Coordinates of N, CA, C and O in Angstrom, one line a residue:
X1 N 0.7 10.7 -8.7 CA 1.8 10.3 -7.9 C 1.4 9.6 -6.6 O 1.9 8.6 -6.2
X2 N 0.4 10.2 -6.0 CA -0.1 9.6 -4.7 C -0.7 8.2 -4.9 O -0.5 7.3 -4.1
X3 N -1.3 7.9 -6.1 CA -1.9 6.6 -6.3 C -0.8 5.6 -6.5 O -0.9 4.5 -5.9
X4 N 0.3 5.9 -7.2 CA 1.4 5.0 -7.4 C 2.1 4.7 -6.0 O 2.4 3.6 -5.7
X5 N 2.3 5.8 -5.2 CA 2.9 5.6 -3.9 C 2.0 4.7 -3.0 O 2.5 3.8 -2.3
X6 N 0.7 4.9 -3.1 CA -0.2 4.0 -2.4 C -0.2 2.6 -2.9 O -0.3 1.6 -2.1
X7 N 0.0 2.4 -4.2 CA 0.2 1.0 -4.8 C 1.4 0.3 -4.2 O 1.4 -0.8 -3.9
X8 N 2.5 1.1 -4.1 CA 3.7 0.6 -3.6 C 3.5 0.1 -2.1 O 4.0 -0.9 -1.7
X9 N 2.8 0.9 -1.4 CA 2.6 0.6 0.0 C 1.7 -0.6 0.1 O 2.0 -1.6 0.9
X10 N 0.7 -0.7 -0.7 CA -0.2 -1.9 -0.8 C 0.6 -3.2 -1.2 O 0.3 -4.3 -0.7
X11 N 1.6 -3.1 -2.0 CA 2.4 -4.2 -2.4 C 3.2 -4.7 -1.2 O 3.3 -5.9 -0.9
X12 N 3.8 -3.8 -0.4 CA 4.5 -4.2 0.8 C 3.6 -4.9 1.8 O 3.9 -5.9 2.4
X13 N 2.4 -4.3 2.0 CA 1.4 -5.0 2.9 C 0.9 -6.3 2.4 O 0.7 -7.2 3.2
X14 N 0.7 -6.4 1.1 CA 0.3 -7.6 0.5 C 1.3 -8.8 0.7 O 1.0 -9.9 1.0
X15 N 2.6 -8.4 0.6 CA 3.7 -9.4 0.8 C 3.6 -9.8 2.3 O 3.7 -11.0 2.6
X16 N 3.5 -8.8 3.2 CA 3.6 -9.1 4.6 C 2.4 -9.9 5.1 O 2.5 -10.8 5.9
X17 N 1.2 -9.5 4.7 CA 0.0 -10.1 5.3 C -0.6 -11.2 4.5 O -1.3 -12.1 5.1
X18 N -0.4 -11.2 3.2 CA -1.1 -12.2 2.3 C -0.1 -13.1 1.6 O -0.5 -14.0 0.8
X19 N 1.2 -12.9 1.8 CA 2.2 -13.8 1.2 C 2.3 -13.5 -0.3 O 2.8 -14.4 -1.1
X20 N 2.0 -12.3 -0.8 CA 2.1 -11.9 -2.2 C 3.6 -12.1 -2.6 O 4.5 -11.4 -2.0
X21 N 3.9 -12.9 -3.6 CA 5.3 -13.2 -4.0 C 5.8 -12.5 -5.2 O 6.9 -12.7 -5.6
X22 N 5.0 -11.6 -5.8 CA 5.4 -11.0 -7.1 C 5.6 -9.5 -6.9 O 5.6 -8.8 -7.9
X23 N 6.0 -9.1 -5.7 CA 6.2 -7.7 -5.4 C 7.3 -7.1 -6.3 O 7.1 -6.0 -6.9
X24 N 8.4 -7.8 -6.5 CA 9.5 -7.2 -7.2 C 9.2 -7.0 -8.7 O 9.6 -6.0 -9.2
X25 N 8.4 -7.9 -9.2 CA 8.0 -7.7 -10.6 C 7.1 -6.5 -10.8 O 7.3 -5.7 -11.7
X26 N 6.2 -6.3 -9.9 CA 5.3 -5.1 -10.0 C 6.0 -3.8 -9.7 O 5.8 -2.8 -10.4
X27 N 6.9 -3.9 -8.7 CA 7.7 -2.7 -8.4 C 8.7 -2.3 -9.5 O 8.9 -1.1 -9.8
X28 N 9.2 -3.3 -10.3 CA 10.0 -3.0 -11.4 C 9.2 -2.3 -12.5 O 9.7 -1.3 -13.0
X29 N 8.0 -2.7 -12.7 CA 7.1 -2.0 -13.6 C 6.8 -0.5 -13.1 O 7.0 0.4 -13.9
X30 N 6.4 -0.4 -11.9 CA 6.1 0.9 -11.3 C 7.3 1.8 -11.3 O 7.2 3.1 -11.5
X31 N 8.5 1.3 -11.2 CA 9.7 2.1 -11.1 C 10.0 2.8 -12.5 O 10.7 3.7 -12.6
X32 N 9.4 2.3 -13.5 CA 9.6 2.9 -14.8 C 8.7 4.2 -15.0 O 8.9 4.9 -16.0
X33 N 7.8 4.4 -14.1 CA 6.9 5.6 -14.2 C 7.6 6.7 -13.4 O 8.3 6.5 -12.4
X34 N 7.4 8.0 -13.9 CA 8.1 9.1 -13.4 C 7.5 9.6 -12.0 O 6.7 10.6 -12.0
X35 N 7.8 8.9 -11.0 CA 7.2 9.3 -9.6 C 8.4 9.5 -8.7 O 9.3 8.7 -8.6
X36 N 8.4 10.7 -8.0 CA 9.5 11.0 -7.1 C 9.4 10.0 -5.9 O 8.4 9.5 -5.5
X37 N 10.6 9.7 -5.3 CA 10.7 8.9 -4.1 C 10.2 9.7 -2.9 O 10.2 10.9 -2.9
X38 N 9.7 8.9 -1.9 CA 9.3 9.6 -0.7 C 10.5 10.0 0.0 O 11.5 9.2 0.2
X39 N 10.6 11.3 0.5 CA 11.8 11.7 1.2 C 12.0 10.9 2.4 O 11.1 10.5 3.1
X40 N 13.3 10.5 2.7 CA 13.6 9.7 3.8 C 13.2 10.3 5.2 O 13.1 9.6 6.2
X41 N 13.1 11.6 5.2 CA 12.7 12.3 6.5 C 11.2 12.0 6.8 O 10.8 12.2 8.0
X42 N 10.4 11.6 5.9 CA 9.0 11.2 6.2 C 9.0 9.7 6.6 O 9.4 8.8 5.9
X43 N 8.5 9.5 7.8 CA 8.5 8.2 8.4 C 7.1 7.5 8.1 O 6.1 8.1 8.0
X44 N 7.2 6.2 7.9 CA 6.0 5.4 7.6 C 4.9 5.6 8.6 O 3.7 5.7 8.3
X45 N 5.3 5.6 9.9 CA 4.3 5.7 11.0 C 3.6 7.1 10.9 O 2.4 7.2 11.1
X46 N 4.3 8.1 10.5 CA 3.6 9.4 10.3 C 2.6 9.4 9.2 O 1.5 10.0 9.3
X47 N 2.9 8.7 8.1 CA 2.0 8.6 7.0 C 0.7 7.8 7.4 O -0.4 8.2 7.2
X48 N 1.0 6.7 8.1 CA -0.2 5.9 8.6 C -1.1 6.7 9.5 O -2.3 6.6 9.5
X49 N -0.5 7.5 10.4 CA -1.3 8.3 11.3 C -2.1 9.3 10.6 O -3.3 9.5 10.9
X50 N -1.6 9.9 9.5 CA -2.4 10.8 8.7 C -3.5 10.1 8.0 O -4.6 10.6 7.9
X51 N -3.2 8.9 7.5 CA -4.2 8.1 6.8 C -5.4 7.7 7.7 O -6.5 7.6 7.3
X52 N -5.1 7.5 9.0 CA -6.2 7.1 9.9 C -7.2 8.2 10.1 O -8.3 8.0 10.5
X53 N -6.7 9.5 9.9 CA -7.7 10.6 9.9 C -8.3 10.9 8.6 O -9.1 11.9 8.6
X54 N -8.0 10.2 7.6 CA -8.6 10.4 6.2 C -10.1 10.1 6.2 O -10.5 9.2 7.0
X55 N -10.8 10.7 5.4 CA -12.3 10.5 5.3 C -12.6 9.0 4.9 O -13.7 8.5 5.1
X56 N -11.7 8.3 4.3 CA -11.9 7.0 3.8 C -11.6 5.9 4.9 O -11.9 4.7 4.8
X57 N -11.0 6.4 6.0 CA -10.8 5.5 7.1 C -12.1 5.3 7.9 O -13.0 6.1 7.8
X58 N -12.1 4.3 8.8 CA -13.3 4.0 9.6 C -12.8 3.7 11.0 O -12.1 2.7 11.2
X59 N -13.2 4.5 12.0 CA -12.9 4.4 13.4 C -11.4 4.1 13.6 O -11.0 3.2 14.3
X60 N -10.6 4.9 12.9 CA -9.1 4.8 13.1 C -8.5 3.7 12.3 O -7.3 3.4 12.5
X61 N -9.2 3.0 11.5 CA -8.7 1.9 10.7 C -8.6 2.3 9.3 O -9.5 2.9 8.8
X62 N -7.5 1.9 8.6 CA -7.3 2.3 7.2 C -7.6 1.0 6.4 O -7.1 -0.1 6.7
X63 N -8.3 1.3 5.3 CA -8.7 0.2 4.4 C -7.7 0.1 3.2 O -7.4 1.2 2.6
X64 N -7.3 -1.0 2.8 CA -6.5 -1.3 1.7 C -7.0 -2.3 0.8 O -7.7 -3.2 1.3
X65 N -6.7 -2.3 -0.5 CA -6.9 -3.4 -1.4 C -5.6 -4.1 -1.6 O -4.6 -3.4 -2.0
X66 N -5.5 -5.3 -1.1 CA -4.3 -6.0 -1.2 C -4.3 -7.2 -2.2 O -5.4 -7.6 -2.6
X67 N -3.2 -7.6 -2.6 CA -3.1 -8.7 -3.6 C -2.7 -10.0 -3.0 O -1.7 -10.1 -2.3
X68 N -3.4 -11.1 -3.4 CA -3.0 -12.4 -3.1 C -2.0 -12.9 -4.2 O -1.1 -13.6 -3.9
X69 N -2.4 -12.5 -5.4 CA -1.5 -12.7 -6.6 C -2.0 -11.7 -7.6 O -3.0 -11.1 -7.4
X70 N -1.2 -11.6 -8.7 CA -1.6 -10.6 -9.7 C -3.0 -11.0 -10.3 O -3.2 -12.2 -10.6
X71 N -3.9 -10.1 -10.2 CA -5.3 -10.4 -10.7 C -6.2 -10.9 -9.7 O -7.4 -11.1 -9.9
X72 N -5.7 -11.2 -8.5 CA -6.5 -11.7 -7.4 C -6.4 -10.7 -6.2 O -5.5 -10.9 -5.3
X73 N -7.3 -9.8 -6.1 CA -7.2 -8.8 -5.0 C -8.2 -9.1 -3.9 O -9.2 -9.8 -4.1
X74 N -7.9 -8.7 -2.7 CA -8.7 -8.8 -1.6 C -9.1 -7.4 -1.1 O -8.1 -6.6 -0.8
X75 N -10.3 -7.1 -1.1 CA -10.7 -5.7 -0.8 C -11.0 -5.6 0.7 O -11.2 -6.6 1.4
X76 N -11.1 -4.4 1.2 CA -11.5 -4.1 2.6 C -10.6 -4.8 3.6 O -11.0 -5.5 4.5
X77 N -9.3 -4.6 3.4 CA -8.3 -5.1 4.4 C -8.1 -4.0 5.3 O -7.4 -3.0 5.0
X78 N -8.6 -4.1 6.6 CA -8.5 -3.0 7.5 C -7.3 -3.2 8.4 O -7.1 -4.3 9.0
X79 N -6.5 -2.2 8.5 CA -5.3 -2.2 9.4 C -5.4 -1.2 10.5 O -5.8 0.0 10.2
X80 N -5.1 -1.5 11.7 CA -5.1 -0.5 12.8 C -3.8 0.2 12.9 O -2.7 -0.4 12.6

């Protein structure tokens, strides 16, 4: 579940920062998988703050793999 939720977050970031234009197609596919929705009480900023403390973060920056297009990923996208 966490992996799929992370993929959804990466899709949003890919659209925002790299102009990924196929987000809706990928989200349609992911929505067919049995994953619960994130409760509305959990705020995006709170999740990002927790991720900054994760062992995979570096100096408070969170690394993501983002998509330029399907099949064309950009690794090591660091967000503060």
